[in-house]
PDB file of C-alpha atoms in Angstrom:
ATOM      1  CA  MET A 200      67.122  34.176  63.227  1.00 41.00           C
ATOM      2  CA  ALA A 201      69.456  35.604  60.669  1.00 44.00           C
ATOM      3  CA  GLY A 202      69.600  32.232  58.995  1.00 46.00           C
ATOM      4  CA  ILE A 203      65.843  32.045  58.705  1.00 44.00           C
ATOM      5  CA  SER A 204      65.577  35.518  57.317  1.00 46.00           C
ATOM      6  CA  GLY A 205      68.190  34.705  54.809  1.00 46.00           C
ATOM      7  CA  GLU A 206      66.242  31.635  53.718  1.00 48.00           C
ATOM      8  CA  ARG A 207      63.115  33.700  53.270  1.00 48.00           C
ATOM      9  CA  ARG A 208      65.032  36.147  51.218  1.00 48.00           C
ATOM     10  CA  ARG A 209      66.168  33.315  49.040  1.00 50.00           C
ATOM     11  CA  LEU A 210      62.556  32.010  48.584  1.00 49.00           C
ATOM     12  CA  ARG A 211      61.022  35.285  47.647  1.00 52.00           C
ATOM     13  CA  PRO A 212      62.512  35.473  44.196  1.00 52.00           C
ATOM     14  CA  GLU A 213      61.036  32.004  43.342  1.00 52.00           C
ATOM     15  CA  ARG A 214      57.485  33.110  44.262  1.00 52.00           C
ATOM     16  CA  ALA A 215      57.993  36.260  42.399  1.00 47.00           C
ATOM     17  CA  ARG A 216      58.928  34.335  39.307  1.00 51.00           C
ATOM     18  CA  TRP A 217      55.696  32.209  39.586  1.00 47.00           C
ATOM     19  CA  THR A 218      53.562  35.266  40.071  1.00 51.00           C
ATOM     20  CA  ALA A 219      55.274  37.005  37.275  1.00 52.00           C
ATOM     21  CA  ASN A 220      54.573  34.112  34.792  1.00 64.00           C
ATOM     22  CA  PRO A 221      50.834  34.236  33.853  1.00 68.00           C
ATOM     23  CA  ARG A 222      51.297  31.793  30.993  1.00 63.00           C
ATOM     24  CA  ALA A 223      52.379  29.070  33.371  1.00 61.00           C
ATOM     25  CA  ARG A 224      49.401  29.839  35.544  1.00 61.00           C
ATOM     26  CA  LEU A 225      46.983  29.510  32.601  1.00 65.00           C
ATOM     27  CA  ILE A 226      48.521  26.258  31.518  1.00 64.00           C
ATOM     28  CA  ALA A 227      48.103  24.843  34.992  1.00 60.00           C
ATOM     29  CA  LEU A 228      44.494  25.983  35.225  1.00 64.00           C
ATOM     30  CA  ALA A 229      43.737  24.554  31.790  1.00 59.00           C
ATOM     31  CA  GLY A 230      45.130  21.240  32.889  1.00 57.00           C
ATOM     32  CA  LEU A 231      42.912  21.254  35.910  1.00 58.00           C
ATOM     33  CA  LEU A 232      39.862  22.050  33.763  1.00 64.00           C
ATOM     34  CA  VAL A 233      40.693  19.234  31.366  1.00 55.00           C
ATOM     35  CA  VAL A 234      40.950  16.805  34.222  1.00 51.00           C
ATOM     36  CA  ALA A 235      37.652  18.031  35.702  1.00 51.00           C
ATOM     37  CA  LEU A 236      35.891  17.812  32.356  1.00 54.00           C
ATOM     38  CA  ALA A 237      37.238  14.340  31.801  1.00 51.00           C
ATOM     39  CA  VAL A 238      35.915  13.292  35.177  1.00 48.00           C
ATOM     40  CA  VAL A 239      32.484  14.760  34.355  1.00 51.00           C
ATOM     41  CA  LEU A 240      32.382  13.059  30.973  1.00 49.00           C
ATOM     42  CA  VAL A 241      33.359   9.738  32.502  1.00 48.00           C
ATOM     43  CA  VAL A 242      30.632  10.072  35.143  1.00 46.00           C
ATOM     44  CA  ARG A 243      28.036  10.973  32.544  1.00 52.00           C
ATOM     45  CA  ALA A 244      29.132   8.183  30.236  1.00 51.00           C
ATOM     46  CA  VAL A 245      28.881   5.668  33.078  1.00 49.00           C
ATOM     47  CA  SER A 246      25.424   6.991  33.981  1.00 50.00           C
ATOM     48  CA  LEU A 247      24.224   6.784  30.388  1.00 54.00           C
ATOM     49  CA  SER A 248      25.673   3.303  29.968  1.00 63.00           C
ATOM     50  CA  ALA A 249      23.841   2.072  33.064  1.00 66.00           C
ATOM     51  CA  ALA A 250      20.597   3.644  31.864  1.00 64.00           C
ATOM     52  CA  GLN A 251      21.040   2.098  28.427  1.00 66.00           C
ATOM     53  CA  ALA A 252      21.643  -1.314  29.951  1.00 71.00           C
ATOM     54  CA  ALA A 253      18.485  -0.980  32.065  1.00 69.00           C
ATOM     55  CA  TYR A 254      16.499   0.048  28.998  1.00 71.00           C
ATOM     56  CA  ASP A 255      17.857  -2.843  26.933  1.00 73.00           C
ATOM     57  CA  LEU A 256      16.767  -5.327  29.611  1.00 74.00           C
ATOM     58  CA  ALA A 257      13.315  -3.746  29.893  1.00 68.00           C
ATOM     59  CA  ALA A 258      12.898  -3.644  26.099  1.00 70.00           C
ATOM     60  CA  ALA A 259      13.910  -7.301  25.717  1.00 73.00           C
ATOM     61  CA  ALA A 260      11.469  -8.401  28.427  1.00 72.00           C
ATOM     62  CA  PHE A 261       8.743  -6.241  26.888  1.00 70.00           C
ATOM     63  CA  ARG A 262       9.257  -7.755  23.443  1.00 79.00           C
ATOM     64  CA  ASN A 263       9.123 -11.275  24.880  1.00 75.00           C
ATOM     65  CA  ASP A 264       5.863 -10.499  26.683  1.00 72.00           C
ATOM     66  CA  GLN A 265       4.508  -8.811  23.568  1.00 72.00           C
ATOM     67  CA  ALA A 266       5.310 -11.836  21.389  1.00 75.00           C
ATOM     68  CA  ALA A 267       3.695 -14.207  23.888  1.00 74.00           C
ATOM     69  CA  ALA A 268       0.599 -11.994  24.059  1.00 73.00           C
ATOM     70  CA  ALA A 269       0.373 -11.816  20.265  1.00 78.00           C
ATOM     71  CA  GLN A 270       0.540 -15.613  20.057  1.00 77.00           C
ATOM     72  CA  LEU A 271      -2.280 -15.965  22.589  1.00 79.00           C
ATOM     73  CA  VAL A 272      -4.421 -13.583  20.566  1.00 77.00           C
ATOM     74  CA  THR A 273      -3.610 -15.413  17.323  1.00 82.00           C
ATOM     75  CA  ASP A 274      -4.537 -18.780  18.841  1.00 83.00           C
ATOM     76  CA  GLY A 275      -7.758 -17.312  20.175  1.00 83.00           C
ATOM     77  CA  GLU A 276      -8.647 -15.801  16.811  1.00 85.00           C
ATOM     78  CA  VAL A 277      -8.074 -19.132  15.054  1.00 87.00           C
ATOM     79  CA  ALA A 278     -10.385 -20.883  17.528  1.00 89.00           C
ATOM     80  CA  LEU A 279     -12.957 -18.118  17.103  1.00 89.00           C
ATOM     81  CA  ASP A 280     -12.843 -18.358  13.293  1.00 90.00           C
ATOM     82  CA  ASP A 281     -13.346 -22.130  13.500  1.00 93.00           C
ATOM     83  CA  ALA A 282     -16.307 -21.673  15.846  1.00 93.00           C
ATOM     84  CA  ILE A 283     -17.896 -19.094  13.552  1.00 95.00           C
ATOM     85  CA  ALA A 284     -17.458 -21.448  10.594  1.00 95.00           C
ATOM     86  CA  VAL A 285     -19.272 -24.224  12.466  1.00 96.00           C
ATOM     87  CA  PHE A 286     -22.021 -21.816  13.498  1.00 96.00           C
ATOM     88  CA  ASP A 287     -22.547 -20.636   9.921  1.00 96.00           C
ATOM     89  CA  ALA A 288     -22.491 -24.180   8.529  1.00 95.00           C
ATOM     90  CA  SER A 289     -25.116 -25.331  11.038  1.00 95.00           C
ATOM     91  CA  ALA A 290     -27.810 -22.886   9.929  1.00 95.00           C
ATOM     92  CA  GLY A 291     -30.939 -24.905   9.175  1.00 92.00           C
ATOM     93  CA  LYS A 292     -29.146 -28.159   9.925  1.00 93.00           C
ATOM     94  CA  VAL A 293     -29.979 -28.808  13.571  1.00 94.00           C
ATOM     95  CA  LEU A 294     -33.076 -30.372  15.057  1.00 93.00           C
ATOM     96  CA  THR A 295     -33.179 -27.757  17.849  1.00 93.00           C
ATOM     97  CA  ASP A 296     -31.677 -24.267  17.928  1.00 94.00           C
ATOM     98  CA  GLN A 297     -30.429 -24.380  21.534  1.00 95.00           C
ATOM     99  CA  PRO A 298     -26.898 -25.623  20.680  1.00 96.00           C
ATOM    100  CA  ARG A 299     -26.537 -22.818  18.149  1.00 96.00           C
ATOM    101  CA  LEU A 300     -27.791 -20.254  20.654  1.00 96.00           C
ATOM    102  CA  ASP A 301     -25.232 -21.453  23.208  1.00 96.00           C
ATOM    103  CA  LEU A 302     -22.465 -21.279  20.612  1.00 95.00           C
ATOM    104  CA  ALA A 303     -23.547 -17.776  19.562  1.00 95.00           C
ATOM    105  CA  THR A 304     -23.264 -16.619  23.175  1.00 95.00           C
ATOM    106  CA  ALA A 305     -19.782 -18.124  23.480  1.00 94.00           C
ATOM    107  CA  ILE A 306     -18.734 -16.524  20.188  1.00 94.00           C
ATOM    108  CA  ASP A 307     -19.919 -13.090  21.336  1.00 92.00           C
ATOM    109  CA  ALA A 308     -17.998 -13.384  24.611  1.00 90.00           C
ATOM    110  CA  ALA A 309     -14.822 -14.525  22.839  1.00 89.00           C
ATOM    111  CA  THR A 310     -15.134 -11.713  20.300  1.00 88.00           C
ATOM    112  CA  ASP A 311     -15.335  -9.087  23.053  1.00 84.00           C
ATOM    113  CA  ARG A 312     -12.288 -10.456  24.851  1.00 83.00           C
ATOM    114  CA  LEU A 313     -10.228 -10.729  21.683  1.00 81.00           C
ATOM    115  CA  SER A 314     -11.193  -7.195  20.726  1.00 79.00           C
ATOM    116  CA  GLY A 315      -9.861  -5.915  24.050  1.00 77.00           C
ATOM    117  CA  ALA A 316      -6.662  -7.934  23.640  1.00 77.00           C
ATOM    118  CA  ALA A 317      -6.154  -6.593  20.107  1.00 74.00           C
ATOM    119  CA  GLN A 318      -6.497  -3.025  21.385  1.00 75.00           C
ATOM    120  CA  GLU A 319      -3.958  -3.839  24.071  1.00 74.00           C
ATOM    121  CA  LEU A 320      -1.464  -5.072  21.461  1.00 71.00           C
ATOM    122  CA  THR A 321      -1.956  -1.866  19.493  1.00 73.00           C
ATOM    123  CA  ALA A 322      -1.267   0.169  22.626  1.00 72.00           C
ATOM    124  CA  ALA A 323       1.838  -1.934  23.282  1.00 70.00           C
ATOM    125  CA  GLU A 324       3.186  -1.213  19.818  1.00 73.00           C
ATOM    126  CA  THR A 325       2.552   2.494  20.334  1.00 71.00           C
ATOM    127  CA  ALA A 326       4.394   2.369  23.666  1.00 66.00           C
ATOM    128  CA  ALA A 327       7.320   0.551  22.052  1.00 66.00           C
ATOM    129  CA  ASP A 328       7.545   3.098  19.240  1.00 61.00           C
ATOM    130  CA  ALA A 329       7.502   5.962  21.737  1.00 59.00           C
ATOM    131  CA  SER A 330      10.230   4.500  23.946  1.00 64.00           C
ATOM    132  CA  THR A 331      13.206   5.695  21.892  1.00 60.00           C
ATOM    133  CA  VAL A 332      16.448   6.268  23.789  1.00 53.00           C
ATOM    134  CA  SER A 333      18.453   9.511  23.733  1.00 50.00           C
ATOM    135  CA  THR A 334      22.215   8.967  23.552  1.00 50.00           C
ATOM    136  CA  ALA A 335      23.130  12.600  24.339  1.00 47.00           C
ATOM    137  CA  LEU A 336      25.483  12.882  27.282  1.00 45.00           C
ATOM    138  CA  PHE A 337      23.567  15.817  28.700  1.00 45.00           C
ATOM    139  CA  ASP A 338      20.518  13.540  29.062  1.00 51.00           C
ATOM    140  CA  LEU A 339      22.409  11.445  31.623  1.00 48.00           C
ATOM    141  CA  GLY A 340      20.164   8.464  30.707  1.00 54.00           C
ATOM    142  CA  GLY A 341      16.987  10.141  31.924  1.00 61.00           C
ATOM    143  CA  ARG A 342      15.018   9.275  28.781  1.00 69.00           C
ATOM    144  CA  ALA A 343      16.310   5.727  28.850  1.00 68.00           C
ATOM    145  CA  ARG A 344      15.231   5.267  32.457  1.00 69.00           C
ATOM    146  CA  THR A 345      11.789   6.711  31.730  1.00 71.00           C
ATOM    147  CA  SER A 346      11.339   4.441  28.701  1.00 68.00           C
ATOM    148  CA  ALA A 347      12.523   1.416  30.676  1.00 68.00           C
ATOM    149  CA  SER A 348      10.026   2.219  33.401  1.00 66.00           C
ATOM    150  CA  THR A 349       7.197   2.609  30.860  1.00 65.00           C
ATOM    151  CA  LEU A 350       7.946  -0.710  29.189  1.00 67.00           C
ATOM    152  CA  SER A 351       8.360  -2.552  32.494  1.00 62.00           C
ATOM    153  CA  ALA A 352       5.016  -1.261  33.718  1.00 63.00           C
ATOM    154  CA  PHE A 353       3.056  -2.307  30.618  1.00 66.00           C
ATOM    155  CA  ASP A 354       0.435  -4.901  31.511  1.00 70.00           C
ATOM    156  CA  PHE A 355      -0.632  -7.560  28.992  1.00 67.00           C
ATOM    157  CA  SER A 356      -3.560  -8.678  31.155  1.00 66.00           C
ATOM    158  CA  ALA A 357      -6.152  -8.516  28.347  1.00 65.00           C
ATOM    159  CA  ALA A 358      -4.065 -10.821  26.178  1.00 68.00           C
ATOM    160  CA  ALA A 359      -3.539 -13.170  29.106  1.00 67.00           C
ATOM    161  CA  GLY A 360      -7.315 -13.275  29.484  1.00 66.00           C
ATOM    162  CA  VAL A 361      -7.801 -14.890  26.061  1.00 76.00           C
ATOM    163  CA  ASP A 362      -5.612 -17.864  26.885  1.00 79.00           C
ATOM    164  CA  GLY A 363      -8.600 -20.144  27.525  1.00 83.00           C
ATOM    165  CA  ILE A 364     -10.781 -19.129  24.581  1.00 85.00           C
ATOM    166  CA  ALA A 365     -10.101 -22.269  22.544  1.00 85.00           C
ATOM    167  CA  GLY A 366     -11.087 -24.462  25.475  1.00 87.00           C
ATOM    168  CA  GLU A 367     -14.193 -22.431  26.236  1.00 89.00           C
ATOM    169  CA  LEU A 368     -15.380 -22.650  22.648  1.00 91.00           C
ATOM    170  CA  ALA A 369     -14.665 -26.367  22.364  1.00 92.00           C
ATOM    171  CA  ALA A 370     -17.766 -27.551  24.252  1.00 95.00           C
ATOM    172  CA  PRO A 371     -20.391 -25.436  22.401  1.00 96.00           C
ATOM    173  CA  VAL A 372     -18.685 -26.195  19.078  1.00 96.00           C
ATOM    174  CA  ALA A 373     -18.824 -29.917  19.861  1.00 95.00           C
ATOM    175  CA  ALA A 374     -22.506 -29.602  20.823  1.00 96.00           C
ATOM    176  CA  VAL A 375     -23.370 -27.926  17.525  1.00 96.00           C
ATOM    177  CA  THR A 376     -21.302 -30.455  15.599  1.00 96.00           C
ATOM    178  CA  GLN A 377     -23.238 -33.255  17.292  1.00 96.00           C
ATOM    179  CA  ALA A 378     -26.521 -31.479  16.622  1.00 95.00           C
ATOM    180  CA  MET A 379     -25.611 -31.312  12.947  1.00 96.00           C
ATOM    181  CA  ALA A 380     -24.780 -35.015  12.963  1.00 95.00           C
ATOM    182  CA  ASP A 381     -28.152 -35.779  14.572  1.00 94.00           C
ATOM    183  CA  TRP A 382     -29.906 -33.672  11.956  1.00 93.00           C
ATOM    184  CA  GLN A 383     -28.082 -35.447   9.149  1.00 92.00           C
ATOM    185  CA  ALA A 384     -28.954 -38.838  10.622  1.00 91.00           C
ATOM    186  CA  GLU A 385     -32.610 -37.814  10.625  1.00 89.00           C
ATOM    187  CA  GLN A 386     -32.369 -36.660   7.016  1.00 83.00           C
ATOM    188  CA  ASP A 387     -30.794 -39.972   6.073  1.00 82.00           C
ATOM    189  CA  ARG A 388     -33.586 -41.826   7.845  1.00 83.00           C
ATOM    190  CA  ILE A 389     -36.219 -39.770   6.046  1.00 78.00           C
ATOM    191  CA  LEU A 390     -34.469 -40.418   2.768  1.00 74.00           C
ATOM    192  CA  ARG A 391     -34.433 -44.143   3.403  1.00 75.00           C
ATOM    193  CA  GLU A 392     -38.099 -44.115   4.349  1.00 79.00           C
ATOM    194  CA  ARG A 393     -39.135 -41.554   1.740  1.00 82.00           C
ATOM    195  CA  TYR A 394     -41.920 -42.457  -0.574  1.00 90.00           C
ATOM    196  CA  THR A 395     -40.515 -43.769  -3.849  1.00 92.00           C
ATOM    197  CA  ASN A 396     -42.425 -44.145  -7.078  1.00 93.00           C
ATOM    198  CA  ASN A 397     -41.044 -45.909 -10.127  1.00 95.00           C
ATOM    199  CA  VAL A 398     -42.119 -44.399 -13.456  1.00 96.00           C
ATOM    200  CA  HIS A 399     -41.677 -47.654 -15.318  1.00 95.00           C
ATOM    201  CA  ALA A 400     -42.856 -46.744 -18.775  1.00 95.00           C
ATOM    202  CA  THR A 401     -44.084 -44.140 -21.239  1.00 96.00           C
ATOM    203  CA  GLY A 402     -47.541 -44.694 -22.711  1.00 95.00           C
ATOM    204  CA  TRP A 403     -51.210 -44.689 -21.786  1.00 94.00           C
ATOM    205  CA  THR A 404     -53.911 -47.210 -20.821  1.00 93.00           C
ATOM    206  CA  PRO A 405     -52.057 -50.476 -21.589  1.00 95.00           C
ATOM    207  CA  GLU A 406     -49.080 -49.395 -19.521  1.00 95.00           C
ATOM    208  CA  LEU A 407     -51.295 -48.062 -16.719  1.00 95.00           C
ATOM    209  CA  ASP A 408     -53.145 -51.376 -16.598  1.00 94.00           C
ATOM    210  CA  GLU A 409     -49.887 -53.233 -15.982  1.00 95.00           C
ATOM    211  CA  CYS A 410     -50.132 -51.841 -12.455  1.00 94.00           C
ATOM    212  CA  ILE A 411     -46.415 -51.951 -11.783  1.00 93.00           C
ATOM    213  CA  GLY A 412     -45.775 -48.262 -11.247  1.00 92.00           C
ATOM    214  CA  SER A 413     -46.481 -44.864 -12.705  1.00 96.00           C
ATOM    215  CA  VAL A 414     -46.535 -44.164 -16.431  1.00 97.00           C
ATOM    216  CA  ASP A 415     -45.280 -41.082 -18.242  1.00 97.00           C
ATOM    217  CA  VAL A 416     -48.385 -39.800 -20.079  1.00 96.00           C
ATOM    218  CA  THR A 417     -46.871 -36.479 -21.173  1.00 96.00           C
ATOM    219  CA  ALA A 418     -47.420 -37.165 -24.860  1.00 95.00           C
ATOM    220  CA  HIS A 419     -51.095 -38.011 -24.306  1.00 94.00           C
ATOM    221  CA  TYR A 420     -51.566 -34.759 -22.363  1.00 94.00           C
ATOM    222  CA  GLN A 421     -50.161 -32.605 -25.171  1.00 92.00           C
ATOM    223  CA  ASN A 422     -46.664 -32.328 -23.714  1.00 95.00           C
ATOM    224  CA  VAL A 423     -47.731 -31.157 -20.262  1.00 96.00           C
ATOM    225  CA  PRO A 424     -45.226 -33.112 -18.089  1.00 97.00           C
ATOM    226  CA  THR A 425     -47.400 -35.686 -16.306  1.00 97.00           C
ATOM    227  CA  ILE A 426     -47.120 -39.126 -14.778  1.00 97.00           C
ATOM    228  CA  ALA A 427     -50.205 -41.162 -13.897  1.00 96.00           C
ATOM    229  CA  GLU A 428     -51.267 -44.227 -11.961  1.00 96.00           C
ATOM    230  CA  HIS A 429     -54.528 -46.033 -11.287  1.00 96.00           C
ATOM    231  CA  TRP A 430     -55.931 -45.425  -7.814  1.00 95.00           C
ATOM    232  CA  SER A 431     -55.902 -49.108  -6.992  1.00 93.00           C
ATOM    233  CA  CYS A 432     -52.375 -49.602  -8.351  1.00 93.00           C
ATOM    234  CA  GLY A 433     -50.745 -47.056  -6.068  1.00 91.00           C
ATOM    235  CA  GLY A 434     -52.547 -43.772  -6.633  1.00 93.00           C
ATOM    236  CA  LYS A 435     -54.174 -43.901  -3.213  1.00 93.00           C
ATOM    237  CA  ASN A 436     -50.736 -44.095  -1.596  1.00 91.00           C
ATOM    238  CA  PHE A 437     -49.215 -41.169  -3.431  1.00 94.00           C
ATOM    239  CA  PRO A 438     -48.566 -38.316  -0.934  1.00 92.00           C
ATOM    240  CA  ASP A 439     -50.328 -35.046  -1.707  1.00 90.00           C
ATOM    241  CA  ASP A 440     -49.428 -33.015   1.406  1.00 89.00           C
ATOM    242  CA  ALA A 441     -47.508 -29.887   0.397  1.00 92.00           C
ATOM    243  CA  GLY A 442     -43.855 -29.979   1.437  1.00 89.00           C
ATOM    244  CA  THR A 443     -43.531 -33.774   1.336  1.00 89.00           C
ATOM    245  CA  MET A 444     -40.304 -34.937  -0.304  1.00 90.00           C
ATOM    246  CA  ILE A 445     -40.524 -37.943  -2.626  1.00 92.00           C
ATOM    247  CA  THR A 446     -38.214 -39.834  -4.933  1.00 92.00           C
ATOM    248  CA  LEU A 447     -39.003 -40.876  -8.489  1.00 95.00           C
ATOM    249  CA  THR A 448     -37.051 -43.532 -10.323  1.00 94.00           C
ATOM    250  CA  GLY A 449     -37.118 -44.504 -13.971  1.00 95.00           C
ATOM    251  CA  GLU A 450     -38.564 -41.728 -16.158  1.00 94.00           C
ATOM    252  CA  HIS A 451     -38.250 -38.262 -14.586  1.00 95.00           C
ATOM    253  CA  ALA A 452     -35.929 -39.694 -11.915  1.00 95.00           C
ATOM    254  CA  GLY A 453     -35.002 -37.340  -9.099  1.00 94.00           C
ATOM    255  CA  THR A 454     -36.081 -35.847  -5.798  1.00 93.00           C
ATOM    256  CA  TYR A 455     -39.273 -33.811  -5.795  1.00 95.00           C
ATOM    257  CA  ARG A 456     -41.190 -31.642  -3.368  1.00 93.00           C
ATOM    258  CA  VAL A 457     -44.948 -32.139  -3.361  1.00 95.00           C
ATOM    259  CA  ASP A 458     -46.812 -28.845  -3.786  1.00 96.00           C
ATOM    260  CA  GLY A 459     -50.281 -30.320  -3.210  1.00 95.00           C
ATOM    261  CA  ILE A 460     -53.284 -30.989  -5.445  1.00 96.00           C
ATOM    262  CA  VAL A 461     -53.570 -28.100  -7.899  1.00 96.00           C
ATOM    263  CA  ALA A 462     -56.539 -29.307  -9.976  1.00 95.00           C
ATOM    264  CA  MET A 463     -59.438 -31.731  -9.800  1.00 95.00           C
ATOM    265  CA  LEU A 464     -60.847 -32.476 -13.268  1.00 95.00           C
ATOM    266  CA  ASN A 465     -63.732 -34.538 -14.638  1.00 94.00           C
ATOM    267  CA  ALA A 466     -62.854 -36.769 -17.568  1.00 90.00           C
ATOM    268  CA  ASP A 467     -66.377 -36.381 -18.976  1.00 91.00           C
ATOM    269  CA  ARG A 468     -66.376 -32.607 -18.850  1.00 93.00           C
ATOM    270  CA  ASP A 469     -62.780 -31.340 -18.980  1.00 92.00           C
ATOM    271  CA  SER A 470     -60.082 -31.657 -21.627  1.00 92.00           C
ATOM    272  CA  THR A 471     -56.305 -31.341 -21.829  1.00 91.00           C
ATOM    273  CA  ALA A 472     -56.820 -27.590 -22.210  1.00 93.00           C
ATOM    274  CA  ASP A 473     -57.860 -27.546 -18.558  1.00 93.00           C
ATOM    275  CA  LEU A 474     -54.641 -29.123 -17.335  1.00 94.00           C
ATOM    276  CA  PRO A 475     -52.709 -26.930 -14.873  1.00 95.00           C
ATOM    277  CA  ARG A 476     -49.449 -25.672 -16.331  1.00 95.00           C
ATOM    278  CA  GLY A 477     -46.188 -24.170 -15.159  1.00 95.00           C
ATOM    279  CA  PHE A 478     -45.090 -27.036 -12.906  1.00 96.00           C
ATOM    280  CA  ASP A 479     -42.062 -29.274 -13.206  1.00 97.00           C
ATOM    281  CA  LEU A 480     -44.285 -32.358 -13.185  1.00 97.00           C
ATOM    282  CA  LEU A 481     -47.862 -33.430 -12.439  1.00 97.00           C
ATOM    283  CA  TYR A 482     -49.025 -36.663 -10.864  1.00 97.00           C
ATOM    284  CA  GLN A 483     -52.505 -37.756 -11.932  1.00 96.00           C
ATOM    285  CA  THR A 484     -54.755 -40.422 -10.431  1.00 96.00           C
ATOM    286  CA  CYS A 485     -58.506 -40.974 -10.277  1.00 95.00           C
ATOM    287  CA  GLN A 486     -59.618 -40.462  -6.682  1.00 94.00           C
ATOM    288  CA  ASN A 487     -61.346 -43.613  -5.436  1.00 94.00           C
ATOM    289  CA  GLY A 488     -61.123 -44.958  -8.995  1.00 92.00           C
ATOM    290  CA  TYR A 489     -63.667 -42.425 -10.269  1.00 93.00           C
ATOM    291  CA  SER A 490     -62.788 -40.521 -13.457  1.00 91.00           C
ATOM    292  CA  GLY A 491     -64.966 -37.640 -12.370  1.00 93.00           C
ATOM    293  CA  THR A 492     -62.392 -36.772  -9.684  1.00 95.00           C
ATOM    294  CA  MET A 493     -59.069 -36.846 -11.478  1.00 95.00           C
ATOM    295  CA  SER A 494     -56.597 -35.203  -9.099  1.00 96.00           C
ATOM    296  CA  PHE A 495     -53.444 -33.484 -10.354  1.00 97.00           C
ATOM    297  CA  THR A 496     -50.697 -33.074  -7.794  1.00 96.00           C
ATOM    298  CA  ALA A 497     -47.925 -30.610  -8.620  1.00 96.00           C
ATOM    299  CA  LEU A 498     -44.279 -31.632  -8.081  1.00 96.00           C
ATOM    300  CA  THR A 499     -41.210 -29.379  -7.985  1.00 96.00           C
ATOM    301  CA  LYS A 500     -37.909 -31.025  -8.772  1.00 96.00           C
ATOM    302  CA  VAL A 501     -35.287 -30.488  -6.074  1.00 94.00           C
ATOM    303  CA  SER A 502     -32.457 -32.572  -7.408  1.00 89.00           C
TER     304      SER A 502
END
């Protein structure tokens, strides 16, 4: 027992020295704090790094989806612009309006869908701009995780819905294109079969009596633009229904629209002062070969 007591007596001075040295104690505590802080910083740095990595993956996937959605919208808008161009070009150039009505309906539907997709892309850009990442250690990656979650949850469904617009517009566009072709074929047929009159000469009675076509008698009618033809030489065949399109060759060559008979004069009673004026051209013939019923048909030059 004495030995033990002696040992204790020997240890007491050592503990006394430790207790009596506050500087050593502070140094030791500071070391412990440094180690603890280092551990905390490492933990926070690891947490932030993981959050940043998750955000980077979400942002990359979001940008890929956004680019694909933007391309779908662009393709749809190109198809829509082409369809609108065909619709505009077909105005007045189809035999029936039904193909244009069908195309108009398809254009309206495509416009609505593309409008929704465009709004979605705008919202996506806003979401991307708002998803900035805080790099502060005290954040522990919370903002990064929230932004990653927001981007991952964004739905590009409206843009996906415009994927088939080009195909859906193709059929009504083709129908209108065909309708325009049919209309043009009809115009070509009418042109081929259109009444044609050859104004073969300038003069008066001798030239009219040749009976080989109309004669420009403008000079005889005091410069009122007029062509004439005997009834029996072709006058009875000259169309006088308003709106009829005709072709003249020779003098005054061109395409004309018939505006109808604008005067009926009597050679024994009327003079050149009674001629109707203000028209591009007049066509004169004696109805049924009788000079008492000289008809004057007005013509408007179209081309």
